[in-house]
Structure formats: C-alpha cells, structure tokens
Amino acid sequence: MSVTIKDVAAGAGVGIATVSRVFNGSGPVGAATRERVLAAARELGYRPSAGARSLRGRGGGGVGLVLPDLTDPFAAELAEGVLAAARDLGEHVVIDLSGGDAAREAAIVGRFLERRLEGVVAVPCGESAPWAEAARAAGLVFAERVARGVPGVPGVLADDATGVRHLTEYLAGLGHRRIAYLGAAAPGGEPDVRERAFRAALTRLGLAVPESLLVPARPNRDSAYAAAAGLLQSRDDVTAVLAAGHLLGEAAVLVARELDLRVPADVSIAMVDDVPWAELCDPPLTAVARPARAMGRRACELVLRDPARRGHAPEPLPAELVVRGSCGPPRGARAGR
Amino acid sequence: MSVTIKDVAAGAGVGIATVSRVFNGSGPVGAATRERVLAAARELGYRPSAGARSLRGRGGGGVGLVLPDLTDPFAAELAEGVLAAARDLGEHVVIDLSGGDAAREAAIVGRFLERRLEGVVAVPCGESAPWAEAARAAGLVFAERVARGVPGVPGVLADDATGVRHLTEYLAGLGHRRIAYLGAAAPGGEPDVRERAFRAALTRLGLAVPESLLVPARPNRDSAYAAAAGLLQSRDDVTAVLAAGHLLGEAAVLVARELDLRVPADVSIAMVDDVPWAELCDPPLTAVARPARAMGRRACELVLRDPARRGHAPEPLPAELVVRGSCGPPRGARAGR
DNA sequence: CGGATGCGTGGAAACGTTTCCAGAAGGAGG
DNA sequence: CCTCCTTCTGGAAACGTTTCCACGCATCCG
C-alpha cells in the first residue's frame, strides 16, 4: 500500500539502516549515497511513518489539548498559544472539546493516554479522577483554571485577583458605592478567586460588601442573561456592574440596552476578559485583559520542556486593566426603570 | 517504562493473544479468563498503545485539520463542527494553523502525511503543490474555500453567491442605489464568488455596477480598516456598505463611528458572516449567516466515511440573511463629512 | 610494515500490537 | 471407543522504524 523504508532502500541500492540515517541525520553517510537515497525517496514519494517511528523510540511526542469549547474567544486564543509553542518545538497537537461535560472529558483524556502523548494541556471542567492518571502517565498542565483534588499538577493561571482588584478600585475611584458583581458562586458554593478578590478589594477600600448584589450565575448565555436581567430590572440603586466573564458582560450589555439604560450614564459596565467585541461595543467596554495566548504558550512549553518545573505552580501571568468608555461616575440612584 | 500487553498477560496468567482479544472483542474468550484479564489490566493501569495498534493494521485513522487561524469566530465554529463529527466517528483530530502562510501550510500537510492520517480537512490558503500529494496519500476535503489547481478534491462551501444576492437585493429594496462593496479583488485580480454575485445581482436589478465603489481589501484588520476609512471619508454619496467578511464589517463599523456617521440613518452597513458581536453592536448588524458548524461537520464526515463521494463537489450549504437593525432607507447624499 | 583508528555500510533485534494458525480440551455422534 | 467438531487458548509472524553491533576498507602513526 504505502511506500516504506525498504522500498527506498531497494530503489537506492542501499540498506534500510542507511536510509534511516539519511532521514534522521543520526550517523555518517557518504555524500553520494545520501544523494541517491534522497532521489529514490523523492521519486517514490516516501514519507517516514510517524507511528512506527514512535513505536521504536520513546512515546513519540505530541501534545493533547482539552478545552470546554472553541467558540469562546479566550479559549481560542489560548489554543493558538499552545499550537504556536508546539509548532516551535516540533510537536503536533491533538485537540478535543469537553463541552463542559466531565464524563466526556474523562473519555478524551483516556484516548489521549492511549496515544502516548508526551503531555496534556487542559482547561479542566471535571474533578480529579481522570487527571490523576493522566498526571502519572504523561506530563499534565492545567491552564486558566485547575481541577480540584489533583495535587502536584501545575496550573498556568492569569492573575485574576489583581485584575479584579484593579477593576474594583477603578470603579470605586469613580465614585461607585453600589457595585454589583455578576457571576458569583451559587448560594452555599465556594466563591472563586475573582469573587474573593472583589470582596477583599471592597473591604480594603473600607466599603461594605453588598451581599445582595453578588449575583450568582453560571458562565453560559442563558444563566448570564437571566442573572443580568434579574439584577438590572429589580435593583435601581446599582450604579456599576462588574461582570466576572465575557459572557456575563455580554448579557449585561444586552440587558442594559433592552432596558434603555445608557452606558455609562445610567450604569457603568466592566468585565473580566477582553474579547474582540469589547472594542466594537458602543461604548467600548472596559475590561480586564488576560494574556490568553501567552498562557497557552507557557502551558505548552511547561509540559514539553520543563518536566523539572512541573510540580511547582508557576507565577500567575499579569492581567491588565484596559480602560475604555463604558464606565463613568455614578449618577445617583436611578428613578424607576 | 509503560505497561504493555505482555505485562497484563503475565499478570493474568494468559497469553498475549488472549489479552488482545479481550480488548478488541475479536475472538471467543471464556468469561472467567476475560474477568482475570480485565482485573490485571485495571490493576496495572494498562492502556493499549495507539501507535503499535495502528502500525499493525491500517493507517491508524485520525483527521488532520488545517486552518489559517482560530481567533476568527467562523474558523473556530468550523473547527467545532469537525471535532464533533470526528468524536461521533471515534476518530481523533490533529490540528495546526497556517497563519495564512503557504509555506507553513505545506509543512503542516507534510507532517500530517507522515502521521498516516485517514483524512485531512483544510481551509487552504496556499496553492496546489502540497495539496496534490495530500489528495493522493489521504482523503482530502476543502472547507469554506478551495485551493486552485487541485482537481478532484471536493469542497464544502457555503452558498455565498445566494447570500450576497439576497443581501444586495435587500439593500436595493430599501432604496439604496450607491452601494459600496468592501473586499473586492485587487485591481487586475480575479473577482471571487461573492464579488461576482454582487455584480450579477445589481445587473439583474437593472442597476449599474459602480466600479469605483468596489473597494479592494484583504481580509485582515489593517487592510480592512484602511479600505473602510478611504471609502467613507471620500465618498459622501455612498448610502450603504456591503462588507464581504466580518473583519471588513468590523472596520466599517469602527470607521463609521469615528466619522460620527449614524447607522443606519447616515449609512447602512451589512456584512457576510454572522459573528457573535454582530448582535452586540449598536445597532445590531444585519449579516449573512454561513453555517460554519455544519460545514465543518460535513467536511469531516465526507473525508472519513464517504470516500466514494469524494470527487463530486457537494451542494453548497445555504447561507441565510439575518436582518437586524443596521440597514435602513437611504437618506440621500450626505452633506460634507 | 603492522596494528590501531576511523568512517561508511548492512544485518538484525526490538518496540507493542493484531491476527493467523495450530493445539488442547471436551462433548456429541458414529 | 474412536473420531470429529466446537470452543478456548497460546505461539509466532508481521507491521515500519531506530539503533546496536559487526564488518570491510582506507588512513595514519609508530
């Protein structure tokens, strides 16, 4: 069927070992011989089989990438970073999407392990079980967030805490006192890094933490929209909304428009995650930019080239506050809706 | 290093053939034996090696996916379609980005061929050379656009022609007579499907084709912005802009805002490609929605399961006009800028 | 001039799996 | 009781590569 190293060897009148040496540059080969081998290979259209090659040597390399989805611009950019790093290091990338489903995620990781990949980069959604095995069998690095209950696996994270703190301080500095936080943990759930940073920032500023303005929402369009609508319809006293993710920010923008609220005159809006549309919005949205591409790149390099450093969580990468036009001074409590 | 089928065989006190049969369900195995094998495998953490497996049998399967980039929402959604189809068919996907660089694209295709992938799905940017070899060695299907000079390779395309025609008719129906087309071919270059559809639609409506309003632009932010700025600054008579892609539409929106043009009162804007931010814009942008996900899915299914149908170009998938608020009746020529 | 050193080369083992073939055990039918 | 068939099992070949080892030959140094 396909043309093998033997065919090339026969075509060039040499042994298979010589052909292998030509293609890997591993041993000494006479110039004339090399030319003949190359010519025969070109003529026959020979391509060494990556499968057989990996069978003999080590695992064969390659990186697995597991993400919830690709339509999220942050995830897409993170993937681009991983792909760029892998390309630079000469490795290929196998990708699959969990869709936020832990079972599917576990299945994906299983397939990756069978492929004997050198490393796996994951934005996890599930819990520890499959990750523990992956960490044992291959390199594993989390990106954006980490799975709980899997010690010793490094995570390449953005410094969300500092980003949210800066954003909170910025809003407070504009004079806002009734700042809603969109994307809090469900009642009874454990608040995440961003929510804790929001609370801490308010406290440090000497402001009360308005528990009723911490609106729970899951990061999907339906939940985000419902949360934003519930908030802006019922709470006239809110003068600023801090959305904990771009889907939540999107929902806030849409709801504000539907309620004929002017941004930022009636309500200021800002969010975590600087996605392309933030600049296209009217007014353009103030946001915390997280370095998605750099995170992907770093995660990939970590998993491929730094087996020693694995186990030590690397520094979070800085998140930058990008001030645009969607935040202004508060206008006092709105009258009615 | 890693645990092999031999280890499991030894652990269960059976031969390797039996272990293989258990894992593939290929032959008859006694119930008790099967249990023992499964237990040994679980205990040792055995995973069959995909590399060795593929070495023995056929090529080993898998799909390669080559795209210019992932931050383009259309490309990301297309990729999601490919991944979904591959998952349904039990195949893995290797992905890499060409960045619009033909040389890099050729290198990527070469690596894919070495991997003995069963098929390759590509949004091509380069010309024929590498694609011809790929078509010979594996299944090859183009998506969104086709490479020139590679006959016999099917392309899963959107029906851009009909989409642009509907859009043109819609604008003309609103009364527009001076419609600019953003994203034409460079002077002397060959117009693409969309441009031809635009010209044909105008002609069919009995309108003149305004050559000076067919503005050349490449699909990147710099070129798009320059083209849009040049157009809207100099041509007061333009009442509508038809952008041939979402980057061009984005540029038109930004330039219109900078020039303080009201949309759609001063100028109507519409574009090809319905990206998420089209709905977030103010006003929301009218667009032609192309079924990216379905295209990816179809391309993947075609390459994996329909070797017979390859060679016949499939029907283009319908593109749908999504009317939002960015187009209205023309207001006569604008006065000054 | 002889042995050591070096290079260029080919043969063969090994990688982990699937699959063909043959052997063993056990029941059924003559 | 012997034979045949079925069911289960194990050995071994094959897949395409890399790499170790050995061999021939020329060159160099003593």
Coordinates of C-alpha atoms (C1' of nucleotides) in Angstrom, one line a residue, chain A residues 14-15 17-18 21 28-30 33 55-56, chain C residues 7-17:
Chain A
V14 CA 21.4 0.5 -0.1
G15 CA 20.4 -1.0 3.3
A17 CA 19.8 1.4 8.1
T18 CA 21.4 3.9 5.6
R21 CA 20.4 7.6 8.9
P28 CA 27.7 9.3 9.0
V29 CA 26.6 8.8 5.4
G30 CA 28.6 9.3 2.2
T33 CA 24.9 7.7 -1.1
L55 CA 6.9 2.7 18.4
R56 CA 10.6 2.1 18.5
Chain C
dC7 C1' 34.3 6.1 8.5
dG8 C1' 30.7 4.1 5.7
dT9 C1' 27.7 0.5 5.5
dG10 C1' 24.4 -3.6 6.2
dG11 C1' 22.1 -7.1 9.2
dA12 C1' 19.2 -7.9 12.8
dA13 C1' 16.9 -7.0 17.2
dA14 C1' 13.5 -4.5 19.4
dC15 C1' 9.3 -1.6 20.0
dG16 C1' 3.6 -3.2 21.2
dT17 C1' 0.1 -4.6 18.9

